mmCIF file of C-alpha atoms in Angstrom:
data_model
loop_
_atom_site.group_PDB
_atom_site.id
_atom_site.type_symbol
_atom_site.label_atom_id
_atom_site.label_comp_id
_atom_site.label_asym_id
_atom_site.label_seq_id
_atom_site.Cartn_x
_atom_site.Cartn_y
_atom_site.Cartn_z
ATOM 1 C CA MET H 226 -33.789 175.533 -9.059
ATOM 2 C CA SER H 227 -33.828 176.002 -12.108
ATOM 3 C CA LEU H 228 -33.129 178.737 -14.549
ATOM 4 C CA LEU H 229 -34.381 180.514 -17.382
ATOM 5 C CA LYS H 230 -32.766 181.252 -20.385
ATOM 6 C CA LYS H 231 -33.313 183.378 -23.088
ATOM 7 C CA LEU H 232 -33.019 181.522 -26.936
ATOM 8 C CA GLY H 233 -34.559 184.195 -29.238
ATOM 9 C CA LYS H 234 -37.937 183.698 -27.969
ATOM 10 C CA LYS H 235 -38.105 180.426 -26.847
ATOM 11 C CA GLU H 236 -36.483 179.471 -22.952
ATOM 12 C CA LEU H 237 -34.270 176.223 -22.210
ATOM 13 C CA GLN H 238 -34.935 175.306 -19.315
ATOM 14 C CA LEU H 239 -30.488 174.606 -17.380
ATOM 15 C CA PHE H 240 -30.513 171.265 -15.793
ATOM 16 C CA ALA H 241 -28.007 170.059 -14.021
ATOM 17 C CA ASP H 242 -25.624 167.608 -15.641
ATOM 18 C CA THR H 243 -27.569 164.984 -13.403
ATOM 19 C CA ASP H 244 -31.061 165.761 -14.071
ATOM 20 C CA VAL H 245 -32.573 163.085 -16.833
ATOM 21 C CA VAL H 246 -35.483 164.864 -18.105
ATOM 22 C CA SER H 247 -38.450 163.640 -20.047
ATOM 23 C CA PRO H 248 -37.200 163.158 -23.818
ATOM 24 C CA VAL H 249 -41.436 162.953 -24.755
ATOM 25 C CA ASN H 250 -44.804 164.674 -23.613
ATOM 26 C CA GLY H 251 -45.935 160.639 -23.050
ATOM 27 C CA GLU H 252 -46.267 158.171 -20.433
ATOM 28 C CA ILE H 253 -43.338 156.448 -18.487
ATOM 29 C CA ILE H 254 -43.612 153.078 -19.028
ATOM 30 C CA PRO H 255 -40.848 150.465 -17.434
ATOM 31 C CA ALA H 256 -38.692 148.294 -19.511
ATOM 32 C CA SER H 257 -40.085 144.867 -19.125
ATOM 33 C CA GLU H 258 -42.911 147.085 -21.013
ATOM 34 C CA ILE H 259 -42.187 147.561 -24.763
ATOM 35 C CA ASN H 260 -42.231 145.548 -26.924
ATOM 36 C CA ASP H 261 -39.303 144.153 -28.045
ATOM 37 C CA GLY H 262 -36.877 141.633 -26.954
ATOM 38 C CA VAL H 263 -33.807 143.178 -26.458
ATOM 39 C CA PHE H 264 -35.039 146.605 -24.882
ATOM 40 C CA ALA H 265 -37.406 145.096 -22.265
ATOM 41 C CA GLN H 266 -34.411 142.757 -21.194
ATOM 42 C CA GLU H 267 -31.698 145.741 -20.590
ATOM 43 C CA MET H 268 -29.190 143.461 -22.947
ATOM 44 C CA MET H 269 -27.958 146.842 -23.317
ATOM 45 C CA GLY H 270 -27.964 148.970 -20.519
ATOM 46 C CA GLN H 271 -30.347 150.336 -18.077
ATOM 47 C CA THR H 272 -32.883 151.315 -19.887
ATOM 48 C CA ILE H 273 -36.663 153.342 -19.304
ATOM 49 C CA GLY H 274 -39.432 153.283 -21.389
ATOM 50 C CA ILE H 275 -42.370 156.721 -22.895
ATOM 51 C CA ILE H 276 -45.441 156.138 -24.815
ATOM 52 C CA PRO H 277 -45.364 159.130 -26.941
ATOM 53 C CA SER H 278 -48.508 161.790 -26.621
ATOM 54 C CA ASP H 279 -46.932 163.825 -29.731
ATOM 55 C CA GLY H 280 -43.705 163.507 -31.464
ATOM 56 C CA THR H 281 -41.007 166.762 -31.030
ATOM 57 C CA VAL H 282 -38.306 164.514 -28.601
ATOM 58 C CA VAL H 283 -35.401 166.857 -27.145
ATOM 59 C CA SER H 284 -32.471 165.849 -25.147
ATOM 60 C CA PRO H 285 -33.136 164.171 -21.981
ATOM 61 C CA VAL H 286 -29.799 165.546 -20.550
ATOM 62 C CA ASN H 287 -26.656 168.568 -20.984
ATOM 63 C CA GLY H 288 -24.011 166.318 -23.441
ATOM 64 C CA THR H 289 -22.887 165.886 -27.092
ATOM 65 C CA ILE H 290 -24.264 164.026 -29.429
ATOM 66 C CA VAL H 291 -22.403 161.457 -30.025
ATOM 67 C CA ALA H 292 -24.187 159.480 -32.455
ATOM 68 C CA LEU H 293 -26.863 160.168 -35.022
ATOM 69 C CA TYR H 294 -28.104 157.606 -37.099
ATOM 70 C CA PRO H 295 -28.483 158.950 -40.013
ATOM 71 C CA THR H 296 -32.887 157.621 -39.973
ATOM 72 C CA GLY H 297 -33.472 159.821 -37.240
ATOM 73 C CA HIS H 298 -34.792 157.060 -35.097
ATOM 74 C CA ALA H 299 -31.769 157.095 -32.039
ATOM 75 C CA PHE H 300 -29.258 159.346 -31.220
ATOM 76 C CA GLY H 301 -26.549 159.245 -29.560
ATOM 77 C CA ILE H 302 -25.153 161.333 -26.495
ATOM 78 C CA MET H 303 -21.880 161.347 -23.849
ATOM 79 C CA GLY H 304 -23.731 163.573 -21.021
ATOM 80 C CA LYS H 305 -21.392 166.595 -18.832
ATOM 81 C CA ASN H 306 -21.899 162.966 -16.104
ATOM 82 C CA GLY H 307 -19.579 161.030 -18.187
ATOM 83 C CA ASN H 308 -22.689 158.128 -18.744
ATOM 84 C CA GLY H 309 -23.355 157.901 -22.691
ATOM 85 C CA TYR H 310 -27.437 157.213 -23.594
ATOM 86 C CA LEU H 311 -28.786 155.893 -26.716
ATOM 87 C CA ILE H 312 -32.334 157.800 -27.261
ATOM 88 C CA HIS H 313 -34.213 154.748 -29.565
ATOM 89 C CA ILE H 314 -37.194 156.387 -31.652
ATOM 90 C CA GLY H 315 -40.055 153.587 -32.187
ATOM 91 C CA ILE H 316 -39.331 149.821 -32.988
ATOM 92 C CA ASN H 317 -37.910 148.725 -35.812
ATOM 93 C CA THR H 318 -37.808 152.435 -36.922
ATOM 94 C CA SER H 319 -34.823 151.998 -38.551
ATOM 95 C CA SER H 320 -37.465 150.211 -41.616
ATOM 96 C CA MET H 321 -38.635 153.821 -42.217
ATOM 97 C CA ASN H 322 -35.171 154.428 -43.886
ATOM 98 C CA GLY H 323 -36.402 158.595 -42.476
ATOM 99 C CA LYS H 324 -39.261 158.928 -43.557
ATOM 100 C CA GLY H 325 -41.212 161.106 -40.610
ATOM 101 C CA PHE H 326 -37.971 161.760 -39.119
ATOM 102 C CA LYS H 327 -36.437 165.168 -39.282
ATOM 103 C CA CYS H 328 -33.033 166.345 -37.426
ATOM 104 C CA PHE H 329 -32.605 169.275 -35.806
ATOM 105 C CA VAL H 330 -28.798 168.927 -34.436
ATOM 106 C CA GLN H 331 -25.448 166.905 -35.614
ATOM 107 C CA GLN H 332 -23.237 163.949 -34.542
ATOM 108 C CA GLY H 333 -20.926 166.103 -32.664
ATOM 109 C CA ASP H 334 -23.697 169.598 -31.435
ATOM 110 C CA GLU H 335 -23.271 170.178 -27.824
ATOM 111 C CA VAL H 336 -26.562 170.281 -26.507
ATOM 112 C CA ALA H 337 -28.678 170.893 -23.131
ATOM 113 C CA ALA H 338 -31.829 168.424 -21.806
ATOM 114 C CA GLY H 339 -34.626 169.845 -23.097
ATOM 115 C CA GLN H 340 -33.377 171.045 -26.435
ATOM 116 C CA LYS H 341 -35.109 169.648 -29.520
ATOM 117 C CA ILE H 342 -33.394 166.781 -31.741
ATOM 118 C CA ILE H 343 -35.646 165.928 -34.012
ATOM 119 C CA ASP H 344 -39.032 166.189 -34.767
ATOM 120 C CA VAL H 345 -41.511 162.578 -35.613
ATOM 121 C CA ASP H 346 -43.872 161.755 -37.302
ATOM 122 C CA LEU H 347 -45.898 158.966 -35.027
ATOM 123 C CA SER H 348 -49.572 159.133 -37.289
ATOM 124 C CA GLU H 349 -46.436 158.007 -40.135
ATOM 125 C CA VAL H 350 -44.446 155.546 -37.450
ATOM 126 C CA LYS H 351 -48.162 154.181 -36.759
ATOM 127 C CA LYS H 352 -48.446 153.662 -40.982
ATOM 128 C CA GLU H 353 -45.640 151.648 -41.460
ATOM 129 C CA GLY H 354 -47.005 149.120 -38.266
ATOM 130 C CA HIS H 355 -44.683 150.224 -35.476
ATOM 131 C CA ASP H 356 -45.196 151.417 -32.373
ATOM 132 C CA THR H 357 -44.033 154.874 -31.160
ATOM 133 C CA THR H 358 -42.334 154.419 -27.788
ATOM 134 C CA ILE H 359 -39.661 155.752 -27.587
ATOM 135 C CA MET H 360 -36.670 154.520 -24.946
ATOM 136 C CA ILE H 361 -33.379 156.092 -23.263
ATOM 137 C CA ILE H 362 -31.230 153.199 -22.602
ATOM 138 C CA VAL H 363 -28.055 154.370 -20.053
ATOM 139 C CA THR H 364 -25.754 152.538 -22.634
ATOM 140 C CA ASP H 365 -22.648 153.404 -20.621
ATOM 141 C CA LYS H 366 -21.206 154.435 -17.616
ATOM 142 C CA ALA H 367 -18.792 156.695 -15.978
ATOM 143 C CA LYS H 368 -18.793 154.195 -12.323
ATOM 144 C CA ASP H 369 -19.878 150.874 -12.423
ATOM 145 C CA ASP H 370 -22.488 151.052 -10.053
ATOM 146 C CA TYR H 371 -24.778 154.014 -11.867
ATOM 147 C CA LYS H 372 -28.450 152.904 -11.808
ATOM 148 C CA ILE H 373 -30.949 156.309 -12.660
ATOM 149 C CA ASP H 374 -33.440 156.367 -9.478
ATOM 150 C CA PHE H 375 -36.308 156.775 -12.522
ATOM 151 C CA ILE H 376 -39.772 158.272 -10.893
ATOM 152 C CA ASP H 377 -42.531 155.869 -10.637
ATOM 153 C CA PRO H 378 -44.876 155.080 -14.294
ATOM 154 C CA THR H 379 -47.103 158.225 -14.346
ATOM 155 C CA ILE H 380 -48.102 160.790 -17.233
ATOM 156 C CA VAL H 381 -44.965 163.050 -17.796
ATOM 157 C CA GLU H 382 -44.568 165.804 -20.141
ATOM 158 C CA ARG H 383 -41.644 167.270 -22.396
ATOM 159 C CA ALA H 384 -38.267 168.563 -20.532
ATOM 160 C CA ASN H 385 -39.505 167.294 -16.903
ATOM 161 C CA LYS H 386 -37.287 165.747 -14.839
ATOM 162 C CA ILE H 387 -37.135 161.449 -14.416
ATOM 163 C CA ASN H 388 -35.152 160.789 -11.828
ATOM 164 C CA LYS H 389 -34.882 161.158 -8.117
#
């Protein structure tokens, strides 16, 4: 059962360290449907894509920001469950050099699942000719056999649990 925690005027739902939540509002797609060979073939680790319907990106897990690209297009989290995650916003968006991205955290910050990390201007991403799909990649596993059992492809809301 989830609890609510007041943070100023905002309420942040608390999740277990084993929970993975959607970083955005949008539609989950399997890795095989991502328009990039590296992500589609899961070369960096288990991957899932979400076609975003807006640009507010939150942390999918409880953990620590271990990497934050200066361009704002990607960030890494070491989850409290011992697994590492890369959240990559769009395809080839590093070439935008930060245009359209605004970060709200710094490397080393502790974050909660559902906490805002980045705002991205999706219209700017599209204007630059890039795909807006957001990927969650499990880059480091606490146990060799760790695999997230994601929910089936569907429409999801930001900060709602997407693992079974």
